[in-house]
């Protein structure tokens, strides 16, 4: 495992969505606070490989280390992208791109942060979702999807995120969870962890969604105890476009998304602020800016592109 050198800050951001000019401008202005800062990027950089490359190359040139976990938007096979790979092949293409740029991915050895607030193993994850966060009154995926379609709230993943060669997104999710669980179990018991995933590991952040049915595209119940099992100091995620800090069973969960320009107005602070993960900010108890769509990286069929 690679280590930091004992200085700097562990910072985080997600849902950069640089297809929007305002978001691209925010990324152009992002700077570390010192030469030793690491940056966690919890997915949804962009929809095209060219834009993903631009953003990660820029950030990798500024921060001591950039650690990336994919969001659903990176995995879309979008008509505006010249790269037409699907499913696992697209993900592997992005991993190769990151390695070319020196960016750490979920397929690489987990680095150890030994700066202020450390030591802690920083583990970027790629887990997807399995439709187990069902709407109230639904007991199967089919019932949940039927209800979602009846409300008009359907994630764009249903049309653009292909699981090839897996038969379904939930099958891909189960495979990712099993492999990731094995790797996390190998981390020495005396080391805490910072887990970085596009989706939260527990359902509690979905309690404030404006459209609760969107929770189906926001994670899996299979990870509900990981914050306890793997000694998590902080769980970093995005996707919901509701940046805030919550605590669940004594563990800090940080939603660190930038989101879309139309969402910035109601927020108490400026968009694009890099969140301090370690050492923890004294003011890190901010509860967020109220209900959001949820699905920052999803895209809803109405169609809210989260």
Coordinates of C-alpha atoms in Angstrom, one line a residue:
X1 CA 0.0 0.0 0.0
X2 CA 1.2 3.5 -0.9
X3 CA 1.4 6.1 1.9
X4 CA 1.1 9.8 2.2
X5 CA 4.0 11.8 3.8
X6 CA 2.3 13.1 6.9
X7 CA 1.0 16.5 5.8
X8 CA -1.8 18.0 3.7
X9 CA -5.5 17.2 3.7
X10 CA -7.7 14.4 2.4
X11 CA -10.3 16.3 0.3
X12 CA -13.4 15.1 -1.6
X13 CA -15.7 16.1 -4.4
X14 CA -18.2 14.3 -6.7
X15 CA -20.8 14.8 -9.4
X16 CA -18.7 17.3 -11.3
X17 CA -20.9 17.0 -14.4
X18 CA -18.5 19.0 -16.5
X19 CA -20.8 18.9 -19.6
X20 CA -22.2 22.1 -18.0
X21 CA -20.0 25.1 -18.7
X22 CA -20.6 26.4 -15.1
X23 CA -19.3 23.0 -13.8
X24 CA -16.3 22.9 -16.0
X25 CA -15.4 26.4 -14.8
X26 CA -15.6 25.2 -11.2
X27 CA -13.2 22.3 -12.0
X28 CA -10.8 24.7 -13.7
X29 CA -10.6 26.7 -10.5
X30 CA -10.1 23.8 -8.1
X31 CA -6.8 23.9 -6.3
X32 CA -5.2 22.0 -3.4
X33 CA -4.5 23.7 -0.1
X34 CA -1.0 22.3 -0.1
X35 CA 1.4 20.2 -2.2
X36 CA 0.4 17.1 -0.1
X37 CA -3.3 17.2 -0.6
X38 CA -5.1 14.1 -1.9
X39 CA -8.4 14.4 -3.7
X40 CA -11.2 11.8 -3.7
X41 CA -13.5 12.0 -6.7
X42 CA -16.7 9.9 -6.0
X43 CA -18.0 9.6 -9.6
X44 CA -20.1 11.4 -12.2
X45 CA -17.2 13.4 -13.7
X46 CA -18.9 13.4 -17.1
X47 CA -20.7 11.2 -19.7
X48 CA -18.0 11.2 -22.4
X49 CA -14.5 9.6 -22.2
X50 CA -13.0 12.8 -23.6
X51 CA -14.5 15.0 -20.8
X52 CA -13.6 12.4 -18.1
X53 CA -10.0 12.5 -19.4
X54 CA -9.9 16.3 -19.4
X55 CA -11.1 16.6 -15.8
X56 CA -9.0 13.8 -14.2
X57 CA -5.9 14.9 -16.1
X58 CA -6.3 18.5 -14.8
X59 CA -6.9 17.4 -11.2
X60 CA -4.1 14.8 -11.3
X61 CA -1.7 17.5 -12.3
X62 CA -2.6 19.6 -9.3
X63 CA -3.1 17.2 -6.4
X64 CA -0.5 14.8 -4.9
X65 CA -2.9 11.9 -5.5
X66 CA -6.3 11.6 -7.1
X67 CA -8.5 8.6 -6.2
X68 CA -11.6 7.9 -8.4
X69 CA -14.7 5.8 -7.9
X70 CA -17.0 5.6 -10.9
X71 CA -20.5 7.0 -11.0
X72 CA -23.3 5.9 -13.2
X73 CA -22.8 8.7 -15.7
X74 CA -19.3 7.5 -16.6
X75 CA -20.8 4.1 -17.3
X76 CA -23.5 5.3 -19.7
X77 CA -23.1 4.4 -23.3
X78 CA -24.2 7.9 -24.5
X79 CA -25.0 8.8 -28.1
X80 CA -22.8 11.9 -27.8
X81 CA -19.7 9.8 -26.9
X82 CA -17.4 8.5 -29.6
X83 CA -16.5 5.6 -27.3
X84 CA -19.3 3.1 -27.7
X85 CA -18.1 0.4 -25.3
X86 CA -20.7 -1.0 -22.9
X87 CA -20.8 -2.5 -19.4
X88 CA -17.6 -4.1 -18.1
X89 CA -15.6 -3.2 -21.2
X90 CA -16.4 0.5 -20.7
X91 CA -15.5 0.3 -17.0
X92 CA -12.2 -1.4 -17.9
X93 CA -11.5 1.3 -20.5
X94 CA -11.9 4.0 -17.9
X95 CA -9.7 2.1 -15.4
X96 CA -6.9 2.0 -18.1
X97 CA -7.4 5.7 -18.7
X98 CA -7.0 6.5 -15.0
X99 CA -3.9 4.4 -14.8
X100 CA -2.4 6.3 -17.7
X101 CA -3.1 9.5 -15.8
X102 CA -1.8 8.2 -12.5
X103 CA -5.3 8.2 -10.9
X104 CA -6.1 5.4 -8.4
X105 CA -9.1 3.3 -9.2
X106 CA -11.1 0.5 -7.4
X107 CA -8.9 -2.0 -9.2
X108 CA -5.7 -0.8 -7.7
X109 CA -4.1 -1.4 -4.2
X110 CA -5.8 0.7 -1.6
X111 CA -3.5 3.6 -0.5
X112 CA -2.9 4.6 3.1
X113 CA -3.5 8.2 4.1
X114 CA -0.9 9.1 6.8
X115 CA -1.4 12.8 6.9
X116 CA -3.4 14.6 9.6
X117 CA -6.2 12.5 10.9
X118 CA -4.6 9.3 9.7
X119 CA -3.5 6.6 9.3
X120 CA -6.4 5.3 7.3
X121 CA -6.8 3.0 4.3
X122 CA -8.6 4.9 1.5
X123 CA -10.7 2.4 -0.5
X124 CA -12.4 3.6 -3.7
X125 CA -15.3 1.2 -4.5
X126 CA -17.4 0.3 -7.5
X127 CA -20.5 -1.5 -6.3
X128 CA -23.6 -0.3 -8.4
X129 CA -27.1 -1.0 -7.0
X130 CA -29.5 -3.9 -7.0
X131 CA -33.0 -2.3 -6.6
X132 CA -33.2 -3.4 -3.0
X133 CA -34.1 0.1 -1.8
X134 CA -37.7 -0.4 -2.8
X135 CA -40.5 2.1 -2.5
X136 CA -42.9 1.7 0.4
X137 CA -45.4 -1.1 -0.3
X138 CA -43.3 -2.8 -3.0
X139 CA -41.6 -6.2 -2.3
X140 CA -40.0 -7.0 -5.7
X141 CA -38.0 -5.1 -8.3
X142 CA -40.8 -5.5 -10.8
X143 CA -43.3 -3.9 -8.4
X144 CA -40.8 -1.1 -7.7
X145 CA -40.2 -0.4 -11.4
X146 CA -43.9 -0.4 -12.2
X147 CA -44.5 2.1 -9.4
X148 CA -41.6 4.3 -10.6
X149 CA -42.9 4.3 -14.2
X150 CA -46.4 5.2 -12.9
X151 CA -44.9 8.3 -11.2
X152 CA -42.6 9.2 -14.2
X153 CA -39.5 8.9 -12.0
X154 CA -37.2 6.4 -13.8
X155 CA -33.4 6.6 -13.8
X156 CA -31.8 7.1 -17.2
X157 CA -29.6 4.2 -16.3
X158 CA -32.5 2.0 -17.5
X159 CA -31.7 3.2 -21.0
X160 CA -28.0 4.0 -21.1
X161 CA -26.2 1.9 -18.4
X162 CA -25.6 -1.6 -19.9
X163 CA -24.4 -4.5 -17.7
X164 CA -22.7 -6.5 -20.4
X165 CA -21.7 -9.3 -20.1
X166 CA -23.8 -9.7 -16.9
X167 CA -27.5 -10.4 -17.5
X168 CA -28.6 -7.5 -15.3
X169 CA -27.3 -4.5 -13.4
X170 CA -28.2 -6.3 -10.1
X171 CA -26.1 -9.3 -11.1
X172 CA -23.2 -7.0 -11.9
X173 CA -23.7 -5.3 -8.5
X174 CA -23.7 -8.7 -6.6
X175 CA -20.4 -9.6 -8.3
X176 CA -18.8 -6.3 -7.4
X177 CA -20.0 -6.5 -3.8
X178 CA -18.6 -10.0 -3.3
X179 CA -15.2 -9.1 -4.7
X180 CA -15.0 -5.8 -2.9
X181 CA -16.1 -7.4 0.4
X182 CA -13.2 -9.9 0.0
X183 CA -10.7 -7.2 -0.5
X184 CA -11.9 -5.0 2.4
X185 CA -11.7 -8.0 4.7
X186 CA -8.0 -8.3 4.0
X187 CA -7.3 -4.8 5.4
X188 CA -5.4 -5.1 8.8
X189 CA -7.8 -4.9 11.7
X190 CA -5.8 -2.0 13.3
X191 CA -6.4 0.3 10.4
X192 CA -9.6 2.5 10.0
X193 CA -10.9 3.1 6.5
X194 CA -12.3 5.8 4.4
X195 CA -14.7 4.2 1.9
X196 CA -15.4 6.1 -1.3
X197 CA -18.4 5.0 -3.4
X198 CA -20.7 6.9 -5.7
X199 CA -23.7 5.6 -3.8
X200 CA -24.1 5.6 0.0
X201 CA -23.5 2.2 1.8
X202 CA -26.7 2.6 3.8
X203 CA -30.2 3.8 2.9
X204 CA -30.5 6.5 5.6
X205 CA -29.4 9.4 3.3
X206 CA -32.4 8.7 1.0
X207 CA -34.8 9.8 3.8
X208 CA -34.8 13.3 2.4
X209 CA -35.3 12.5 -1.3
X210 CA -38.0 14.5 -3.0
X211 CA -38.9 11.4 -5.0
X212 CA -38.4 8.4 -2.7
X213 CA -38.8 5.9 -5.5
X214 CA -35.4 7.0 -6.9
X215 CA -33.8 5.2 -4.0
X216 CA -33.9 2.0 -6.1
X217 CA -31.0 3.4 -8.2
X218 CA -29.0 4.5 -5.1
X219 CA -27.3 1.4 -3.7
X220 CA -27.8 -2.0 -2.1
X221 CA -28.8 -3.4 1.2
X222 CA -25.9 -5.8 0.9
X223 CA -23.5 -3.1 2.3
X224 CA -25.7 -1.9 5.2
X225 CA -23.3 -3.0 7.8
X226 CA -20.0 -2.2 6.1
X227 CA -19.5 1.1 8.0
X228 CA -19.3 -1.1 11.2
X229 CA -17.5 -4.1 9.8
X230 CA -14.7 -2.2 8.1
X231 CA -13.9 0.4 10.9
X232 CA -15.1 3.3 8.7
X233 CA -13.8 6.7 9.8
X234 CA -15.8 8.4 7.0
X235 CA -18.1 7.1 4.2
X236 CA -17.7 9.4 1.2
X237 CA -20.4 9.4 -1.5
X238 CA -22.3 11.5 -4.1
X239 CA -25.1 10.8 -6.5
X240 CA -27.9 12.4 -4.5
X241 CA -26.9 16.0 -5.2
X242 CA -27.7 16.8 -1.6
X243 CA -24.3 17.8 -0.1
X244 CA -24.4 17.3 3.7
X245 CA -23.0 15.5 6.6
X246 CA -24.9 12.8 8.5
X247 CA -24.0 10.4 11.2
X248 CA -25.2 6.8 11.3
X249 CA -24.4 4.5 14.2
X250 CA -21.6 6.7 15.1
X251 CA -20.1 6.8 11.6
X252 CA -19.8 10.0 9.5
X253 CA -21.3 9.9 6.0
X254 CA -20.3 12.8 3.7
X255 CA -22.3 13.6 0.5
X256 CA -19.8 15.7 -1.5
X257 CA -21.5 16.4 -4.9
X258 CA -21.4 19.5 -7.0
X259 CA -24.6 18.8 -8.9
X260 CA -26.2 20.9 -11.5
X261 CA -26.3 24.7 -11.7
X262 CA -30.0 24.8 -11.3
X263 CA -29.6 23.1 -7.9
X264 CA -27.0 25.6 -6.4
X265 CA -29.3 28.5 -5.5
X266 CA -30.9 27.0 -2.3
X267 CA -27.6 25.9 -0.8
X268 CA -26.0 27.8 2.0
X269 CA -22.5 27.8 0.6
X270 CA -20.9 28.2 -2.9
X271 CA -20.8 25.2 -5.2
X272 CA -17.7 23.2 -5.8
X273 CA -16.1 23.5 -2.4
X274 CA -13.8 20.7 -1.7
X275 CA -14.9 18.9 1.5
X276 CA -12.4 18.0 4.2
X277 CA -12.5 14.3 5.0
X278 CA -9.3 14.1 7.1
X279 CA -8.6 15.9 9.3
X280 CA -12.3 16.5 9.9
X281 CA -13.5 20.1 9.8
X282 CA -14.9 21.5 13.0
X283 CA -17.9 22.7 11.1
X284 CA -18.5 19.4 9.4
X285 CA -21.9 19.0 11.0
X286 CA -23.8 21.0 8.4
X287 CA -26.9 19.0 7.6
X288 CA -27.4 20.0 4.0
X289 CA -29.8 22.2 2.1
X290 CA -33.1 20.2 2.3
X291 CA -34.8 17.6 0.1
X292 CA -33.4 17.0 -3.4
X293 CA -34.3 14.7 -6.3
X294 CA -31.7 12.1 -5.2
X295 CA -29.8 10.4 -7.9
X296 CA -27.2 13.1 -8.6
X297 CA -25.7 10.8 -11.1
X298 CA -28.8 8.9 -12.0
X299 CA -30.9 10.7 -14.5
X300 CA -34.7 10.4 -14.0
X301 CA -37.0 9.5 -16.8
X302 CA -38.9 12.8 -16.3
X303 CA -36.0 13.1 -17.1
X304 CA -33.8 14.4 -14.3
X305 CA -30.3 13.6 -15.4
X306 CA -28.9 12.2 -12.1

